[in-house]
């Protein structure tokens, strides 16, 4: 899986963040979800969860993770756009560093493309950190505008 899907594997393993997916800790391989219903690699469906989880509404949990992640990414894109516009005209090195760090985390989540399913814990951490960095970035840029 790693060769063709490095972003998904990195998210699943928590590479660089020391926050592996709970599914990895439970020794669930990629095929546990992606081949649950067929012999070929596939996108998991609502039925994929039932092979490990006999009880509980895991499909609803998966959809909740994805909805939450999509919403957070949408909000972050708005803040990212505001920061990018201001950074184009202001030279505030600390703000730029915060912006780039937030972008790295956002891009990691987007690159995984599971919207939180591969590693909901790490996804939440990355999006929270990105939100905080972008807010601090915007605060610094606002201060720079007031000083002009």
PDB file of C-alpha atoms in Angstrom:
ATOM      1  CA  UNK A   1       0.000   0.000   0.000  1.00  0.00           C
ATOM      2  CA  UNK A   2       2.843   2.396   0.893  1.00  0.00           C
ATOM      3  CA  UNK A   3       4.220   2.555  -2.629  1.00  0.00           C
ATOM      4  CA  UNK A   4       1.046   3.734  -4.345  1.00  0.00           C
ATOM      5  CA  UNK A   5      -0.585   5.477  -1.372  1.00  0.00           C
ATOM      6  CA  UNK A   6       2.172   7.205   0.631  1.00  0.00           C
ATOM      7  CA  UNK A   7      -0.110   9.993   1.933  1.00  0.00           C
ATOM      8  CA  UNK A   8      -2.730   7.564   3.227  1.00  0.00           C
ATOM      9  CA  UNK A   9      -0.069   5.319   4.781  1.00  0.00           C
ATOM     10  CA  UNK A  10       1.598   8.286   6.466  1.00  0.00           C
ATOM     11  CA  UNK A  11      -1.720   9.388   7.965  1.00  0.00           C
ATOM     12  CA  UNK A  12      -2.602   5.848   9.042  1.00  0.00           C
ATOM     13  CA  UNK A  13       0.812   5.385  10.684  1.00  0.00           C
ATOM     14  CA  UNK A  14       0.956   8.932  12.055  1.00  0.00           C
ATOM     15  CA  UNK A  15       4.338   9.400  10.371  1.00  0.00           C
ATOM     16  CA  UNK A  16       6.205  12.379  11.788  1.00  0.00           C
ATOM     17  CA  UNK A  17       3.650  12.991  14.521  1.00  0.00           C
ATOM     18  CA  UNK A  18       3.837   9.849  16.675  1.00  0.00           C
ATOM     19  CA  UNK A  19       0.042   9.520  16.611  1.00  0.00           C
ATOM     20  CA  UNK A  20      -0.717   6.250  14.826  1.00  0.00           C
ATOM     21  CA  UNK A  21      -4.285   5.329  14.022  1.00  0.00           C
ATOM     22  CA  UNK A  22      -6.086   3.249  16.611  1.00  0.00           C
ATOM     23  CA  UNK A  23      -6.819   0.850  13.749  1.00  0.00           C
ATOM     24  CA  UNK A  24      -3.073   0.368  13.307  1.00  0.00           C
ATOM     25  CA  UNK A  25      -2.698  -0.317  17.031  1.00  0.00           C
ATOM     26  CA  UNK A  26      -5.461  -2.916  16.670  1.00  0.00           C
ATOM     27  CA  UNK A  27      -3.451  -4.419  13.768  1.00  0.00           C
ATOM     28  CA  UNK A  28      -6.129  -3.729  11.182  1.00  0.00           C
ATOM     29  CA  UNK A  29      -4.346  -3.626   7.802  1.00  0.00           C
ATOM     30  CA  UNK A  30      -5.486  -1.477   4.900  1.00  0.00           C
ATOM     31  CA  UNK A  31      -7.214  -4.510   3.419  1.00  0.00           C
ATOM     32  CA  UNK A  32      -9.323  -4.805   6.551  1.00  0.00           C
ATOM     33  CA  UNK A  33     -11.468  -1.963   5.259  1.00  0.00           C
ATOM     34  CA  UNK A  34     -10.491  -1.755   1.615  1.00  0.00           C
ATOM     35  CA  UNK A  35     -11.022  -5.422   0.732  1.00  0.00           C
ATOM     36  CA  UNK A  36     -13.694  -6.273   3.218  1.00  0.00           C
ATOM     37  CA  UNK A  37     -16.383  -7.023   0.661  1.00  0.00           C
ATOM     38  CA  UNK A  38     -14.484  -8.082  -2.468  1.00  0.00           C
ATOM     39  CA  UNK A  39     -11.237  -9.709  -3.489  1.00  0.00           C
ATOM     40  CA  UNK A  40      -9.994  -6.486  -5.067  1.00  0.00           C
ATOM     41  CA  UNK A  41      -8.905  -3.224  -3.493  1.00  0.00           C
ATOM     42  CA  UNK A  42     -11.912  -0.970  -3.177  1.00  0.00           C
ATOM     43  CA  UNK A  43     -13.218   2.131  -1.510  1.00  0.00           C
ATOM     44  CA  UNK A  44     -14.833   1.077   1.765  1.00  0.00           C
ATOM     45  CA  UNK A  45     -18.605   1.160   1.932  1.00  0.00           C
ATOM     46  CA  UNK A  46     -21.027   1.349   4.842  1.00  0.00           C
ATOM     47  CA  UNK A  47     -20.840  -2.455   5.004  1.00  0.00           C
ATOM     48  CA  UNK A  48     -17.046  -2.600   5.390  1.00  0.00           C
ATOM     49  CA  UNK A  49     -17.227  -1.806   9.113  1.00  0.00           C
ATOM     50  CA  UNK A  50     -19.398  -4.783   9.968  1.00  0.00           C
ATOM     51  CA  UNK A  51     -16.583  -7.252   9.349  1.00  0.00           C
ATOM     52  CA  UNK A  52     -14.845  -6.079  12.533  1.00  0.00           C
ATOM     53  CA  UNK A  53     -17.671  -4.334  14.356  1.00  0.00           C
ATOM     54  CA  UNK A  54     -20.723  -6.473  14.878  1.00  0.00           C
ATOM     55  CA  UNK A  55     -22.449  -3.832  16.979  1.00  0.00           C
ATOM     56  CA  UNK A  56     -22.505  -0.065  16.873  1.00  0.00           C
ATOM     57  CA  UNK A  57     -23.236   2.297  14.048  1.00  0.00           C
ATOM     58  CA  UNK A  58     -19.703   2.582  12.707  1.00  0.00           C
ATOM     59  CA  UNK A  59     -20.811   3.770   9.263  1.00  0.00           C
ATOM     60  CA  UNK A  60     -22.470   6.751  10.967  1.00  0.00           C
ATOM     61  CA  UNK A  61     -19.314   7.369  12.994  1.00  0.00           C
ATOM     62  CA  UNK A  62     -17.241   7.297   9.801  1.00  0.00           C
ATOM     63  CA  UNK A  63     -19.597   9.755   8.127  1.00  0.00           C
ATOM     64  CA  UNK A  64     -19.459  12.018  11.201  1.00  0.00           C
ATOM     65  CA  UNK A  65     -15.638  12.078  11.048  1.00  0.00           C
ATOM     66  CA  UNK A  66     -15.772  13.006   7.384  1.00  0.00           C
ATOM     67  CA  UNK A  67     -18.418  15.700   7.856  1.00  0.00           C
ATOM     68  CA  UNK A  68     -16.461  17.237  10.730  1.00  0.00           C
ATOM     69  CA  UNK A  69     -13.218  17.177   8.747  1.00  0.00           C
ATOM     70  CA  UNK A  70     -14.786  18.669   5.615  1.00  0.00           C
ATOM     71  CA  UNK A  71     -16.306  21.471   7.694  1.00  0.00           C
ATOM     72  CA  UNK A  72     -13.024  22.222   9.424  1.00  0.00           C
ATOM     73  CA  UNK A  73     -11.142  22.239   6.108  1.00  0.00           C
ATOM     74  CA  UNK A  74     -13.683  24.631   4.630  1.00  0.00           C
ATOM     75  CA  UNK A  75     -13.276  27.049   7.547  1.00  0.00           C
ATOM     76  CA  UNK A  76      -9.499  26.767   7.360  1.00  0.00           C
ATOM     77  CA  UNK A  77      -9.488  27.496   3.624  1.00  0.00           C
ATOM     78  CA  UNK A  78     -11.303  30.769   4.341  1.00  0.00           C
ATOM     79  CA  UNK A  79      -8.751  31.768   6.987  1.00  0.00           C
ATOM     80  CA  UNK A  80      -5.908  30.573   4.759  1.00  0.00           C
ATOM     81  CA  UNK A  81      -7.170  32.780   1.927  1.00  0.00           C
ATOM     82  CA  UNK A  82      -7.360  35.848   4.170  1.00  0.00           C
ATOM     83  CA  UNK A  83      -3.848  35.217   5.462  1.00  0.00           C
ATOM     84  CA  UNK A  84      -2.466  34.671   1.946  1.00  0.00           C
ATOM     85  CA  UNK A  85      -3.948  37.985   0.762  1.00  0.00           C
ATOM     86  CA  UNK A  86      -2.431  39.878   3.661  1.00  0.00           C
ATOM     87  CA  UNK A  87       0.932  38.123   3.388  1.00  0.00           C
ATOM     88  CA  UNK A  88       1.121  39.212  -0.246  1.00  0.00           C
ATOM     89  CA  UNK A  89       1.382  42.836   0.895  1.00  0.00           C
ATOM     90  CA  UNK A  90       2.896  42.601   4.383  1.00  0.00           C
ATOM     91  CA  UNK A  91       6.320  41.386   5.447  1.00  0.00           C
ATOM     92  CA  UNK A  92       5.773  39.706   8.821  1.00  0.00           C
ATOM     93  CA  UNK A  93       8.180  36.734   9.017  1.00  0.00           C
ATOM     94  CA  UNK A  94       6.586  35.147  12.091  1.00  0.00           C
ATOM     95  CA  UNK A  95       3.163  35.300  10.451  1.00  0.00           C
ATOM     96  CA  UNK A  96       4.555  33.702   7.275  1.00  0.00           C
ATOM     97  CA  UNK A  97       6.107  30.882   9.320  1.00  0.00           C
ATOM     98  CA  UNK A  98       2.795  30.252  11.083  1.00  0.00           C
ATOM     99  CA  UNK A  99       0.960  30.318   7.761  1.00  0.00           C
ATOM    100  CA  UNK A 100       3.348  27.823   6.157  1.00  0.00           C
ATOM    101  CA  UNK A 101       3.135  25.507   9.166  1.00  0.00           C
ATOM    102  CA  UNK A 102      -0.667  25.598   9.038  1.00  0.00           C
ATOM    103  CA  UNK A 103      -0.554  24.918   5.292  1.00  0.00           C
ATOM    104  CA  UNK A 104       1.640  21.867   5.890  1.00  0.00           C
ATOM    105  CA  UNK A 105      -0.903  20.382   8.296  1.00  0.00           C
ATOM    106  CA  UNK A 106      -3.861  21.217   6.047  1.00  0.00           C
ATOM    107  CA  UNK A 107      -2.120  19.711   3.034  1.00  0.00           C
ATOM    108  CA  UNK A 108      -1.316  16.545   4.986  1.00  0.00           C
ATOM    109  CA  UNK A 109      -4.991  16.084   5.895  1.00  0.00           C
ATOM    110  CA  UNK A 110      -6.128  16.850   2.345  1.00  0.00           C
ATOM    111  CA  UNK A 111      -3.486  14.600   0.824  1.00  0.00           C
ATOM    112  CA  UNK A 112      -4.771  11.659   2.828  1.00  0.00           C
ATOM    113  CA  UNK A 113      -8.192  12.158   1.211  1.00  0.00           C
ATOM    114  CA  UNK A 114     -10.068  10.016   3.764  1.00  0.00           C
ATOM    115  CA  UNK A 115     -11.376  13.121   5.571  1.00  0.00           C
ATOM    116  CA  UNK A 116     -10.372  11.732   8.941  1.00  0.00           C
ATOM    117  CA  UNK A 117     -11.179   8.042   8.565  1.00  0.00           C
ATOM    118  CA  UNK A 118      -7.611   6.763   8.349  1.00  0.00           C
ATOM    119  CA  UNK A 119      -6.645   8.490  11.591  1.00  0.00           C
ATOM    120  CA  UNK A 120      -9.345  10.635  13.226  1.00  0.00           C
ATOM    121  CA  UNK A 121      -7.182  11.454  16.247  1.00  0.00           C
ATOM    122  CA  UNK A 122      -4.297  12.841  14.198  1.00  0.00           C
ATOM    123  CA  UNK A 123      -6.667  14.608  11.804  1.00  0.00           C
ATOM    124  CA  UNK A 124      -8.252  16.454  14.750  1.00  0.00           C
ATOM    125  CA  UNK A 125      -4.834  17.415  16.133  1.00  0.00           C
ATOM    126  CA  UNK A 126      -3.580  18.688  12.771  1.00  0.00           C
ATOM    127  CA  UNK A 127      -6.689  20.731  12.059  1.00  0.00           C
ATOM    128  CA  UNK A 128      -6.724  22.196  15.576  1.00  0.00           C
ATOM    129  CA  UNK A 129      -3.052  23.160  15.238  1.00  0.00           C
ATOM    130  CA  UNK A 130      -3.654  24.667  11.794  1.00  0.00           C
ATOM    131  CA  UNK A 131      -6.611  26.672  13.128  1.00  0.00           C
ATOM    132  CA  UNK A 132      -4.531  28.031  16.027  1.00  0.00           C
ATOM    133  CA  UNK A 133      -1.575  28.900  13.776  1.00  0.00           C
ATOM    134  CA  UNK A 134      -3.756  30.648  11.214  1.00  0.00           C
ATOM    135  CA  UNK A 135      -5.495  32.630  13.952  1.00  0.00           C
ATOM    136  CA  UNK A 136      -2.147  33.697  15.408  1.00  0.00           C
ATOM    137  CA  UNK A 137      -0.946  34.541  11.885  1.00  0.00           C
ATOM    138  CA  UNK A 138      -4.011  36.709  11.259  1.00  0.00           C
ATOM    139  CA  UNK A 139      -3.586  38.385  14.645  1.00  0.00           C
ATOM    140  CA  UNK A 140       0.028  39.286  13.805  1.00  0.00           C
ATOM    141  CA  UNK A 141      -0.988  40.592  10.396  1.00  0.00           C
ATOM    142  CA  UNK A 142      -3.767  42.708  11.949  1.00  0.00           C
ATOM    143  CA  UNK A 143      -1.234  44.175  14.371  1.00  0.00           C
ATOM    144  CA  UNK A 144       1.061  45.009  11.474  1.00  0.00           C
ATOM    145  CA  UNK A 145      -1.783  46.805   9.667  1.00  0.00           C
ATOM    146  CA  UNK A 146      -2.608  48.847  12.772  1.00  0.00           C
ATOM    147  CA  UNK A 147       1.052  49.902  13.074  1.00  0.00           C
ATOM    148  CA  UNK A 148       1.084  51.305   9.518  1.00  0.00           C
TER     149      UNK A 148
END
